[in-house]
C-alpha angles and dihedrals in degrees: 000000000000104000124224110239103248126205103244127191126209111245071250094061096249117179121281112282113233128255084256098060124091120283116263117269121215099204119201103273079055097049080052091048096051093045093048075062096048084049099051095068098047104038083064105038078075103025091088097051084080086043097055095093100040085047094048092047089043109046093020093248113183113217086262093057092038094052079054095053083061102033105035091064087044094052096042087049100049098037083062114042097095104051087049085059097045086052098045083055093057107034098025143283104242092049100051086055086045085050094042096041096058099043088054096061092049093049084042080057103049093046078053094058101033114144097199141018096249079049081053100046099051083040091061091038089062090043086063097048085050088057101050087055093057116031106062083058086072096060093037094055090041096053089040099049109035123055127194121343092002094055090039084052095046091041093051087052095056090046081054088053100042092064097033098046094059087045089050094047096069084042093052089043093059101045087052103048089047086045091059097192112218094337089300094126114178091356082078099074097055091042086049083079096059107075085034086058096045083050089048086049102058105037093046082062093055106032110024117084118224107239133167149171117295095224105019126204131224126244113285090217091183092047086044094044087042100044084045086057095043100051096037086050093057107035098038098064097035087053100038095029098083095048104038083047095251099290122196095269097058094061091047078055103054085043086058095058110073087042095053090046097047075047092051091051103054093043086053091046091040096056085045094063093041097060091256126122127244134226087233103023109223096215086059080071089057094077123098104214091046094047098049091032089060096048093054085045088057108061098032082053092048091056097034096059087042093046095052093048095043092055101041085053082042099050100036101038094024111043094019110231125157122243093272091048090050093045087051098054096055091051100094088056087059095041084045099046101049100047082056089057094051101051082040095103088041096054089039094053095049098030104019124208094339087084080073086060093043083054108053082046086062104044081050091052089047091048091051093054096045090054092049082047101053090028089060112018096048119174113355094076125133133188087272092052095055091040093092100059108035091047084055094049092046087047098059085042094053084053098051104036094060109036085047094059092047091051090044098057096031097104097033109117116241096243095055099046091117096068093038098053087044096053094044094044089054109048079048102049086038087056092047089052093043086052092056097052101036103042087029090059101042086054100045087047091055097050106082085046098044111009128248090290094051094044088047094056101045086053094053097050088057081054094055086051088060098041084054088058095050097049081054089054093050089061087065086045106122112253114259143182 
């Protein structure tokens, strides 16, 4: 794929090179650095799910505040992924992490120091703006700084991150929260990000190149008003609805979604026609591998942000670990899912996209296992009881996440990464979101009528109906070696 020539500044802030220098390099201590960054957000998009009890004890959170504390960050993140990477294409890449980075460990700070849970909430709300400022720049300097095996291997990596990262997270969390650092409870894992972020700092400055858009647009303030409305129609009442008891506004919220979206897609379409250009440029959608890409990414992201809330709340308030023993208990998902990234290029170069089928075969295989395991063996189940199942399930997703983003970017033009990671990072973090919510509620609402096994289990099997779509989806995937 022919590469755009991109301006790049020194860490010393060197001039501009000119459109006939060398493209800019990202060397391995940079690709580290980027993906420190990809692993920041969603890390913590899941680290609080272990946190909940100690924070609604502590701070006398009611289920309502509690389900903000969540979805406020989700909603904030997702509603603004797309315009981070819009800006990052017009001001510079670098600079907008640099940006992000820093404001989310200042954000990461104040959730620390929160004195209440509405401080927290509007605390976590900005961490997630913080995020959507930082993270597309990851995928945009990748794509713009690394060509052939080097970008499928770093891509591959972030992909590796990217689902470890969100597994990690309510590891990280548990261990946290036990540990209890210097009588900081649940504040640590929100102060945990602060020295990260003073690492990721000072190593961005000295080892990320500053790259942007040849030709960069300006900001689409009616896509960007109408995608905000859109996004924060659909995910605030579905997050909100089951706690606050479903009040009038969340069903006017839920009626304004499909209009402002219908709304989102003619302006689009409109600005297209007209020579402007769009937050979420229709032709990107054009592309094969991005279109299919994103209809498989929908649905895996749906089930895998379910699956991770409604275990931490299984394992924790079900089968009553502790947040070690839960932490425990998702480690061989981690362990699984990691070694799959890894022998991802490998597979893909010998066996193509069908290793995303093969995939979504084995996390169904691993589902299956872990219902037969909690619908049988309730409630007498450990950490080494569990391990067989959910290894299996964070294998067949450490075949597909990878290999899909890879698929997905293959075809965006350099010059316009920006748009394409930002289109991609949203409708997954969306998804993830939506998973949360959807699958979350379902389960909690369960719960009073069939107890925390029978809820489980009626959760995982909608997720096996969605792991059965996506394998069907996989099947229209381009070839690819």
């Amino acid at each position: 794929m022919t590469q755009t020539p991109l301006r790049s500044t020194s860490a010393r802030s060197t001039p501009a090179r000119t459109a006939t220098a060398s493209a800019p390099h990202l060397g391995g201590l940079g690709l580290f650095t980027v993906l420190l960054g990809a692993a920041l957000p969603l890390v913590d998009f899941f680290i609080v799910n272990v946190a909940l009890p100690s924070i609604e004890h502590d701070l006398s959170a009611g289920p309502a505040l509690l389900e903000l504390v969540v979805g406020g960050y989700g909603v904030a993140y997702a509603v603004l992924l797309v315009l981070g990477g819009r800006v990052g294409d017009s001001l510079g890449r670098r600079r907008l992490f640099l940006i992000g980075m820093a404001a989310f460990g200042v954000t990461s700070l104040a959730c620390g120091l929160a004195p209440n849970a509405w401080s927290l909430v509007a605390a976590r709300v900005a961490q997630g703006a913080a995020s959507a400022l930082m993270l597309p720049q990851v995928l945009a300097t990748i794509q713009a700084t690394t060509e052939g095996p080097r970008r499928a291997r770093a891509l591959s990596l972030y992909g590796a991150t990217g689902g470890l990262s969100m597994v990690a997270g309510q590891i990280l969390g548990g261990v946290l929260v036990a540990a209890d650092l210097a009588g900081t409870g649940w504040r640590a894992v929100f102060l945990v990000n602060v020295p990260v972020v003073l690492l990721g700092l000072v190593l961005a400055v000295r080892t990320v190149p500053d790259t942007r858009a040849g030709r960069p647009a300006g900001v689409d303030v009616p896509g960007t008003l109408l995608l905000a409305l859109s996004l924060v129609s659909l995910l605030l009442p579905l997050t909100e609805g089951r706690a606050a008891g479903w009040p009038l506004w969340t069903w006017v919220s839920l009626a304004v979604f499909p209009v402002a979206a219908v709304a989102f897609y003619f302006t689009e379409r409109r600005a297209d026609r007209h020579g402007r250009t769009p937050l979420v440029p229709p032709s990107l959608l054009k592309l094969e591998s991005l279109r299919r890409g994103l209809a498989l990414l929908l649905p895996f992201s749906v089930g895998f942000g379910g699956f991770m809330f409604v275990l931490a709340v299984t394992l924790q308030q079900g089968l009553e670990m502790g947040p070690v023993a839960a932490g425990l208990a998702l480690a061989p998902m981690a362990v699984a899912f990691f070694g799959a990234s890894l022998a991802g290029p490998r597979l893909v170069t010998r066996f193509g996209s069908r290793i995303v089928t093969a995939g979504g075969v084995i996390q169904a295989a691993g589902i299956a296992v872990l219902l037969a395991t909690l619908r049988y063996g309730w409630p007498d189940l450990g950490p080494a009881a569990l391990a067989p199942g959910i290894a299996l399930a964070g294998l067949g997703q450490g075949f597909q996440m990878p290999v899909l983003i890879r698929l997905m970017l293959s075809d965006v033009p350099a010059d316009r990464a920006g748009a394409g990671s930002g289109v991609m990072i949203t409708a997954q973090q969306s998804a993830v979101a939506l998973g949360v919510a959807t699958l979350g509620s379902l389960f909690l609402a369960l719960i009073p009528t069939a107890g925390v096994r029978g809820a489980v289990c009626v959760t995982l099997l909608v997720q096996l109906a969605l792991i059965a779509l996506t394998v069907v989806l996989s099947l229209r995937l381009p070839r690819m070696r």
